[in-house]
Amino acid sequence: MPASASVPVRIHPLVVAARLVMLALVAALTLIATREPSELRWIALLLVAALPSFFAPDHRIAAPLGRLAEVAVTGLAAGSVAAAANSLGTVDAGFGAEAVLPYLAVPLLTAALRRRPTEGAALLGVAAVAMVIGGVIVEEGTAVITQPGYLAAGGQWLVLGAIVTFAADTMRQLMTPTEVTPQPYAEATRLLTQLRSVARSLPGATLDPGGISEHLLEELRTVAPAERTAVLSASGGGRLVVLAQSGAERVDWEVTLDNDSAIADAWATQQAQTASRSQARTPVGGDTSSLVVPLVAGVRTIGLVILEADVSSAYPSAVISRVTEVTGPAALRLEAALLFDEVRSLATNEERQRLAREIHDGVAQELVMVGYGIDNAQATLPEGAEETAEELRTLRGEVTRVITELRLSLFELRSEVDRNGGLAAAIAEYARTLGTSAGLRVHFTFDESTARLPAATEAELLRIAQEAITNARKHAGASNLWVTCTVDPPYAEIEVSDDGKGFADDRPDGRYGLAIMAERAERIRGRLEIRPRHPSGTTVAVVLGTSARRDSVRDSVSAPEGE
């Protein structure tokens, strides 16, 4: 046989066991029916015919030929054993054939399980011919083909073989449950419903990454010594964001993964790493021990836990084991929270873009047409209709104002935090655009760390700043606007001040805006502060976390009107 046709030998234990058991049964029944050990020669022939099924069950030529030989030998053996039993008078010829014919089920069932109905039909035909030939063999002057018992036994097993051959596949299909491929939106609805149920059953009914990270740090305080701890997670641009940290002083942690550090090693290897130096961007003086433990969910690294102590060799293997026992379950909780945060952010952004499109293509276009209609009416007024012309000019100015407001609303809906530009840049662009439209002089003060906040948190802070800036532009009657943005993850503070007439408590739309800002601040575990500004105006601030304690370089810019 050519090498290309060779097949590696694979012995299937269940196949071998089934055939050996059936051979043993048939051998015992043959001895009982004939009491002639010489009839066991047929059992030996069956064993030889079954060898391909033992050693080459998947061979495309040898295996089918082996099954063909098995049914042929079984048919001939049925006639021989029936004749021997009938001549000796031990049992009827039909019962003699029954001693061998059960073996037919083995090759026929094998062909059916391999989904080869054509081969099964051929095996049935060969079995029928072999039983006829075996029945006409004359042993000691007797031919059993004419005996009703032999014909009944042969016909019975041929019918059973046909059922095995042709009904096995149908029965398997009927018994196999139908796999219904779910529609994408139906599947999404099912998963989101499950997520809602699970989220409601969680402690505090929350899937907030920051809250989960803070709880993890609290757990770690009881199992390992640390003066400084932090939980970092991945963000866009191959950088890490600080979800939570604790310690007497805030640390400017290393947030890049391309430097030679324990942070980068732990992320790449998914193994806990220790170091004798701090993982902060600004070195900490004195003896320092660092432990960086990756948070691994499945095969993916989703974050890192950093512990630092101001002593040497603070993290032996026993302490690392205790820490990993805590971080292991926490990784799954944090992954669920991060995924939920991402889904919520995507859904929110998609809805904002949809609203922007609908406003632009609907109300905005209709208002533009109304403006054109007013212009046409003004152009066709008869001479002397000065009062009507003045009313139309007033109406045209009001339509223009509403269109301007709509365009600014569209700009607000479409504004997003660029993962490369940062939160301060997004707030500055919005404040500059709205300040220009209202004739405000905008003053910026930025203090933004190289580390980033989670994307969902930055988005909420941007919306709060937008609402505060919009309120100042619409209602304050101010000349100047001061915007301060301080970001030192996980701490952040956004402050918007104006020199206008202050906040009117009786203004319903202002109350609604305050409620929206308060809800957004609560969602990111921040606090909203509203206070009067001396000597006039209002200050709206949102604060996230506790105040940073580090030296910083501030970039202050004054943007004059029209800039």
XYZ file of C-alpha atoms in Angstrom:
563
model
C 0.000 0.000 0.000
C 1.371 3.463 -0.833
C 2.585 5.589 2.021
C -0.089 8.190 1.276
C -2.799 5.613 2.021
C -1.338 4.485 5.319
C -3.267 5.352 8.474
C -1.841 5.446 11.998
C -3.026 2.559 14.145
C -5.674 3.647 16.649
C -7.272 1.003 18.855
C -10.709 1.909 20.228
C -11.138 0.089 23.579
C -14.958 0.172 23.443
C -15.021 -1.346 19.944
C -12.645 -4.137 20.960
C -14.573 -4.841 24.161
C -17.954 -4.986 22.372
C -16.732 -7.459 19.776
C -14.931 -9.670 22.296
C -18.016 -9.853 24.504
C -20.211 -10.733 21.537
C -17.715 -13.364 20.335
C -17.665 -14.942 23.779
C -21.469 -14.998 23.878
C -21.766 -16.551 20.421
C -19.094 -19.150 21.258
C -20.945 -20.184 24.418
C -24.297 -20.431 22.608
C -22.708 -22.495 19.812
C -21.297 -25.010 22.285
C -24.664 -25.261 24.036
C -26.526 -25.752 20.743
C -24.154 -28.276 19.121
C -21.975 -29.720 21.887
C -19.335 -29.880 19.202
C -16.075 -27.991 19.833
C -15.308 -28.264 16.122
C -18.042 -25.708 15.411
C -15.946 -23.128 17.215
C -13.945 -22.829 13.976
C -16.549 -20.289 12.902
C -15.857 -18.222 15.996
C -12.170 -18.261 15.113
C -13.000 -17.065 11.596
C -15.145 -14.270 13.057
C -12.218 -13.221 15.247
C -9.962 -13.049 12.174
C -12.600 -11.046 10.260
C -12.879 -8.599 13.184
C -9.134 -7.807 13.261
C -9.463 -4.726 10.951
C -12.060 -3.340 13.350
C -9.591 -3.805 16.213
C -6.494 -2.303 14.605
C -7.725 -0.114 11.708
C -11.290 0.984 12.540
C -10.930 4.233 10.545
C -9.238 2.792 7.458
C -11.311 3.589 4.390
C -10.716 0.142 2.779
C -9.709 -2.393 5.424
C -12.488 -1.511 7.911
C -15.424 -1.935 5.435
C -13.892 -5.162 4.080
C -13.581 -6.479 7.635
C -17.260 -5.797 8.310
C -18.169 -7.466 5.016
C -16.191 -10.558 6.049
C -17.899 -10.585 9.470
C -21.440 -10.725 8.031
C -20.416 -13.328 5.449
C -18.868 -15.611 8.084
C -21.889 -15.074 10.372
C -24.335 -16.138 7.635
C -22.323 -19.246 6.732
C -21.828 -20.113 10.407
C -25.590 -19.833 11.052
C -26.302 -22.518 8.440
C -23.494 -24.811 9.657
C -24.411 -24.587 13.363
C -28.130 -25.024 12.564
C -27.364 -28.179 10.554
C -25.123 -29.594 13.296
C -27.709 -28.952 16.016
C -30.481 -30.449 13.906
C -28.490 -33.627 13.098
C -27.482 -34.153 16.728
C -31.024 -33.481 17.916
C -29.915 -31.111 20.649
C -32.108 -28.174 19.513
C -34.181 -27.181 16.510
C -32.366 -25.820 13.419
C -33.874 -22.375 14.052
C -32.521 -22.266 17.596
C -29.168 -23.442 16.280
C -29.019 -20.481 13.880
C -30.013 -18.149 16.740
C -26.782 -19.057 18.482
C -24.694 -17.239 15.835
C -26.955 -14.645 14.206
C -26.830 -12.093 17.115
C -23.308 -11.236 15.966
C -24.865 -9.590 12.865
C -25.786 -6.606 15.042
C -22.113 -5.687 15.605
C -20.982 -4.857 12.017
C -24.402 -3.483 11.048
C -24.506 -1.148 14.074
C -20.935 -0.020 13.378
C -21.880 0.990 9.826
C -25.002 2.786 11.078
C -23.081 4.769 13.708
C -20.598 5.852 11.047
C -23.539 7.083 8.959
C -22.991 4.695 6.065
C -26.465 3.501 5.025
C -25.233 2.285 1.614
C -22.652 0.049 3.275
C -25.343 -1.180 5.679
C -27.603 -2.185 2.803
C -24.711 -4.034 1.140
C -23.958 -5.880 4.394
C -27.593 -6.958 4.683
C -27.489 -8.323 1.142
C -24.269 -10.242 1.816
C -25.743 -11.625 5.066
C -28.862 -12.858 3.268
C -26.835 -14.566 0.540
C -24.476 -16.116 3.118
C -27.413 -17.491 5.143
C -28.879 -19.075 2.004
C -25.527 -20.625 1.111
C -25.065 -21.838 4.684
C -28.582 -23.290 4.654
C -28.045 -25.392 1.560
C -24.784 -26.898 2.814
C -25.445 -30.566 3.346
C -23.903 -31.950 6.519
C -24.673 -35.593 7.249
C -27.456 -35.607 4.642
C -29.380 -32.579 6.023
C -30.099 -29.170 4.365
C -31.676 -26.735 6.824
C -32.798 -24.164 4.231
C -36.127 -25.966 3.958
C -36.852 -25.899 7.679
C -39.284 -23.192 8.859
C -37.305 -22.535 12.052
C -34.153 -21.683 10.144
C -36.022 -19.413 7.726
C -37.792 -17.653 10.607
C -34.541 -17.073 12.496
C -32.758 -15.744 9.405
C -35.664 -13.480 8.436
C -35.953 -12.149 11.997
C -32.320 -11.094 12.158
C -32.389 -9.587 8.674
C -35.365 -7.416 9.709
C -33.600 -6.396 12.919
C -30.489 -5.589 10.910
C -32.528 -3.424 8.539
C -33.981 -1.517 11.496
C -30.503 -0.958 12.914
C -29.203 0.183 9.528
C -31.948 2.535 8.410
C -33.616 3.665 11.625
C -30.532 4.421 13.736
C -29.732 7.724 12.029
C -33.382 8.836 12.064
C -33.726 7.997 15.752
C -30.521 9.853 16.541
C -31.833 12.958 14.777
C -35.167 12.746 16.620
C -33.472 12.326 19.993
C -30.968 15.157 19.406
C -32.470 18.493 20.548
C -32.749 21.080 17.830
C -30.193 23.845 18.234
C -31.853 27.152 17.570
C -29.443 29.906 16.593
C -30.534 32.976 18.571
C -30.994 36.267 16.768
C -28.370 38.874 17.747
C -30.828 41.317 19.337
C -32.770 38.553 21.082
C -29.518 37.212 22.494
C -28.427 40.707 23.540
C -31.771 41.246 25.298
C -31.438 37.954 27.143
C -27.879 38.730 28.291
C -28.718 42.283 29.371
C -31.729 41.024 31.336
C -29.504 38.539 33.132
C -26.931 41.284 33.777
C -29.597 43.508 35.312
C -30.748 40.725 37.623
C -27.187 39.927 38.680
C -26.320 43.608 39.234
C -29.330 44.039 41.532
C -28.265 41.064 43.632
C -24.695 42.338 44.173
C -23.663 44.032 47.443
C -24.759 47.624 47.058
C -26.442 46.733 43.713
C -23.482 48.212 41.850
C -20.999 47.305 39.167
C -18.722 50.254 39.755
C -15.017 49.555 39.027
C -13.862 52.204 41.486
C -15.986 50.860 44.342
C -14.888 47.291 43.706
C -11.234 48.392 43.595
C -11.514 50.275 46.891
C -13.130 47.250 48.536
C -10.256 45.085 47.247
C -7.672 47.430 48.793
C -9.509 47.260 52.110
C -9.350 43.463 52.011
C -5.625 43.518 51.242
C -4.867 45.692 54.275
C -5.743 42.724 56.501
C -3.404 40.234 54.779
C -0.292 42.218 53.799
C 1.678 45.211 55.124
C 1.576 48.284 52.894
C 2.011 52.038 53.189
C 0.779 52.587 49.640
C -1.634 50.517 47.540
C -3.322 50.966 44.197
C -5.463 49.176 41.619
C -4.658 49.925 37.971
C -6.568 48.895 34.879
C -6.062 49.086 31.133
C -7.239 52.027 29.057
C -6.902 53.135 25.476
C -3.496 53.875 24.030
C -1.648 51.113 25.873
C -1.685 52.994 29.178
C -3.047 52.161 32.618
C -5.586 54.111 34.653
C -5.704 54.304 38.451
C -9.044 52.975 39.672
C -8.270 53.375 43.377
C -5.337 53.983 45.682
C -4.673 54.485 49.370
C -1.848 55.839 51.487
C -0.743 58.891 53.412
C 0.355 60.584 50.190
C -0.872 60.216 46.668
C 1.564 58.482 44.339
C 2.191 59.226 40.682
C 2.314 55.570 39.606
C 4.033 54.313 36.491
C 1.205 53.855 33.960
C 3.076 52.765 30.825
C 3.742 49.156 29.909
C 6.820 49.705 27.738
C 9.247 50.533 30.565
C 11.481 48.132 32.461
C 9.421 47.787 35.639
C 7.686 45.218 37.811
C 4.395 46.627 36.527
C 5.250 45.798 32.905
C 6.645 42.365 33.878
C 3.561 41.439 35.913
C 1.268 42.477 33.071
C 3.210 40.499 30.459
C 3.877 37.324 32.475
C 0.631 37.229 34.500
C 2.772 36.381 37.509
C 3.279 38.320 40.744
C 6.455 40.420 40.719
C 8.475 41.846 43.600
C 10.986 44.687 43.521
C 13.205 46.553 45.938
C 12.249 49.946 44.524
C 9.041 51.920 44.227
C 6.802 51.669 41.164
C 6.110 55.408 41.276
C 7.302 57.750 38.553
C 8.915 59.843 41.288
C 11.235 57.594 43.374
C 10.464 57.133 47.060
C 13.474 57.504 49.339
C 14.649 54.888 51.848
C 14.082 51.130 51.903
C 11.126 50.102 49.771
C 9.498 46.776 48.921
C 7.036 46.533 46.026
C 4.612 43.746 45.134
C 2.709 43.840 41.836
C -0.004 41.200 41.426
C -1.836 40.839 38.087
C -5.613 40.537 38.062
C -6.237 37.741 35.565
C -9.709 36.731 34.395
C -9.510 33.611 32.235
C -6.517 34.205 29.976
C -6.689 38.009 29.972
C -4.939 40.458 32.274
C -7.474 43.128 33.243
C -5.555 45.020 35.901
C -2.817 45.165 38.509
C -2.680 45.494 42.279
C 0.343 47.341 43.697
C 1.438 47.148 47.324
C 4.447 49.020 48.695
C 5.998 48.996 52.169
C 8.821 51.185 53.466
C 10.862 48.202 54.655
C 13.003 45.701 52.806
C 11.827 42.146 51.989
C 8.245 42.834 53.071
C 6.687 40.350 50.673
C 7.927 36.760 51.098
C 6.209 33.878 49.312
C 3.756 33.295 52.179
C 2.486 36.885 51.960
C 2.260 36.683 48.165
C 0.128 33.540 48.494
C -2.274 35.300 50.857
C -2.517 38.281 48.517
C -3.234 36.138 45.449
C -5.973 34.307 47.355
C -7.728 37.653 47.693
C -7.007 39.017 44.206
C -8.082 35.841 42.373
C -11.855 36.179 43.019
C -11.616 39.971 42.802
C -10.376 39.776 39.194
C -13.684 38.312 38.018
C -15.685 40.966 39.878
C -13.571 43.750 38.408
C -13.818 42.340 34.876
C -17.619 42.254 35.135
C -17.645 45.876 36.341
C -15.314 47.045 33.560
C -17.372 45.258 30.891
C -20.572 46.753 32.285
C -18.949 50.196 32.291
C -17.887 49.778 28.673
C -21.326 48.581 27.537
C -23.002 51.483 29.341
C -20.573 53.987 27.814
C -21.068 52.612 24.293
C -24.851 52.679 24.670
C -24.780 56.254 25.999
C -22.524 57.533 23.213
C -24.604 55.817 20.556
C -27.782 57.379 21.926
C -26.215 60.850 22.031
C -25.090 60.519 18.409
C -28.562 59.329 17.401
C -30.215 62.313 19.098
C -27.747 64.680 17.427
C -28.591 63.251 13.993
C -32.330 63.464 14.597
C -32.153 67.066 15.830
C -29.935 68.104 12.924
C -32.058 66.406 10.262
C -35.401 67.260 11.870
C -36.048 70.289 14.069
C -32.943 72.223 12.986
C -33.782 71.954 9.276
C -37.399 72.900 9.889
C -36.352 75.989 11.849
C -34.039 77.004 9.015
C -36.997 76.748 6.626
C -39.063 78.889 9.005
C -36.281 81.503 8.913
C -36.316 81.468 5.112
C -40.078 81.902 5.170
C -39.767 84.956 7.421
C -37.116 86.413 5.087
C -39.456 85.933 2.108
C -42.318 87.550 3.995
C -40.136 90.546 4.806
C -39.109 90.870 1.175
C -42.721 90.945 -0.069
C -44.120 93.426 2.462
C -45.849 96.448 0.900
C -44.509 99.922 1.576
C -45.660 101.497 4.792
C -46.017 98.248 6.786
C -43.272 99.251 9.238
C -45.001 97.733 12.276
C -45.293 94.342 10.582
C -41.706 94.546 9.349
C -40.475 95.199 12.885
C -42.419 92.213 14.205
C -40.947 90.005 11.479
C -37.433 91.221 12.277
C -37.989 90.384 15.953
C -39.350 86.972 15.016
C -36.409 86.397 12.669
C -33.961 87.247 15.446
C -35.676 84.817 17.795
C -35.537 82.016 15.200
C -31.841 82.749 14.657
C -31.265 82.552 18.422
C -33.038 79.207 18.653
C -31.049 77.838 15.706
C -27.813 78.947 17.418
C -28.886 77.201 20.625
C -29.660 74.050 18.679
C -26.256 74.090 17.030
C -24.573 74.484 20.398
C -26.681 71.600 21.737
C -25.563 69.475 18.802
C -21.954 70.392 19.567
C -22.497 69.349 23.192
C -24.072 66.019 22.189
C -21.216 65.216 19.839
C -18.414 66.258 22.196
C -16.389 63.338 23.510
C -13.153 62.905 25.449
C -10.388 62.018 23.042
C -8.309 59.179 24.518
C -5.215 60.926 23.178
C -6.171 64.501 24.069
C -7.530 64.061 27.574
C -10.319 65.462 29.715
C -8.891 68.981 30.065
C -8.597 69.406 26.295
C -12.234 68.352 25.771
C -13.495 70.767 28.444
C -11.332 73.579 27.051
C -12.674 73.097 23.518
C -16.259 73.205 24.726
C -15.744 76.237 26.984
C -13.900 78.130 24.231
C -16.645 77.431 21.677
C -19.503 78.455 23.975
C -17.558 81.409 25.405
C -16.990 82.774 21.912
C -20.689 82.479 21.025
C -21.704 84.355 24.199
C -18.916 86.936 24.205
C -17.386 85.564 27.402
C -13.740 85.860 28.331
C -12.703 82.327 29.333
C -9.805 81.645 31.735
C -8.396 78.116 31.929
C -6.320 76.511 34.687
C -5.176 72.971 33.992
C -3.321 70.542 36.258
C -3.569 67.186 34.532
C -1.446 64.157 35.399
C -0.075 61.864 32.729
C -2.262 59.115 34.260
C -5.834 58.839 33.012
C -9.189 58.294 34.646
C -11.442 55.495 33.380
C -13.212 56.435 30.153
C -16.689 56.340 31.714
C -15.572 58.637 34.558
C -14.036 61.154 32.154
C -17.248 61.169 30.115
C -19.373 61.963 33.187
C -17.008 64.757 34.289
C -17.166 66.278 30.815
C -20.995 66.279 30.888
C -21.037 67.949 34.315
C -18.625 70.644 33.101
C -20.729 71.173 29.960
C -23.894 71.657 32.008
C -22.170 74.135 34.335
C -20.711 76.126 31.414
C -24.056 76.143 29.610
C -25.865 77.450 32.702
C -23.299 80.252 33.062
C -23.649 81.227 29.392
C -27.458 81.166 29.341
C -28.505 82.570 32.679
C -25.653 84.241 34.568
C -25.182 87.350 32.437
C -21.458 87.057 33.138
C -18.472 88.651 31.430
C -15.824 86.164 32.576
C -15.737 82.407 32.982
C -13.078 80.541 34.981
C -12.606 76.824 34.278
C -10.244 74.804 36.467
C -9.449 71.164 35.738
C -7.295 69.128 38.146
C -6.766 65.440 37.357
C -4.542 63.172 39.453
C -6.186 59.709 39.270
C -8.170 58.582 41.060
C -8.627 62.188 42.242
C -10.194 64.817 39.999
C -11.797 68.235 40.452
C -13.591 70.323 37.840
C -14.565 73.873 38.823
C -16.569 76.364 36.738
C -16.964 79.924 38.057
C -18.565 83.050 36.594
C -18.904 86.695 37.605
C -22.591 86.916 36.762
C -25.692 87.637 38.810
C -25.597 84.401 40.758
C -27.888 81.409 40.832
C -31.625 82.047 41.001
C -33.350 79.476 43.178
C -36.722 80.091 41.531
C -35.536 79.102 38.034
C -37.060 75.636 37.186
C -34.658 74.836 34.371
C -31.719 75.543 36.645
C -33.058 73.188 39.283
C -33.394 70.474 36.637
C -29.819 71.064 35.483
C -28.567 70.825 39.055
C -30.396 67.513 39.516
C -28.765 66.123 36.370
C -25.297 67.199 37.531
C -25.893 65.710 40.979
C -26.980 62.390 39.456
C -23.890 62.265 37.264
C -21.612 63.038 40.215
C -23.255 60.339 42.328
C -22.818 57.820 39.507
C -19.020 58.210 39.655
C -18.959 58.449 43.472
C -18.156 62.166 43.341
C -19.717 65.135 45.108
C -21.240 68.255 43.608
C -20.588 71.619 45.267
C -22.416 74.871 44.443
C -21.406 78.060 46.201
C -21.499 81.813 45.587
C -18.384 83.488 44.245
C -17.106 86.672 45.819
C -17.902 89.423 44.922
C -20.457 88.113 42.399
C -21.307 85.014 40.469
C -21.485 81.303 41.143
C -19.009 78.435 41.427
C -19.990 74.882 40.459
C -17.465 72.167 41.334
C -17.437 68.394 41.116
C -14.840 66.546 43.217
C -13.860 62.926 42.820
C -11.806 61.218 45.540
C -9.575 63.001 48.043
C -7.256 65.904 47.372
C -3.901 65.112 45.774
C -0.737 65.822 47.744
C 1.979 66.301 45.219
C 3.893 69.081 43.546
C 2.326 70.029 40.263
C 2.944 72.351 37.383
C -0.092 74.316 36.383
C -0.762 75.583 32.902
C -2.908 78.717 33.044
C -4.309 80.208 29.858
C -6.566 83.188 29.330
C -8.596 83.014 26.175
C -9.866 86.441 25.133
C -13.176 86.889 23.440
C -13.255 85.631 19.899
C -10.217 83.416 20.315
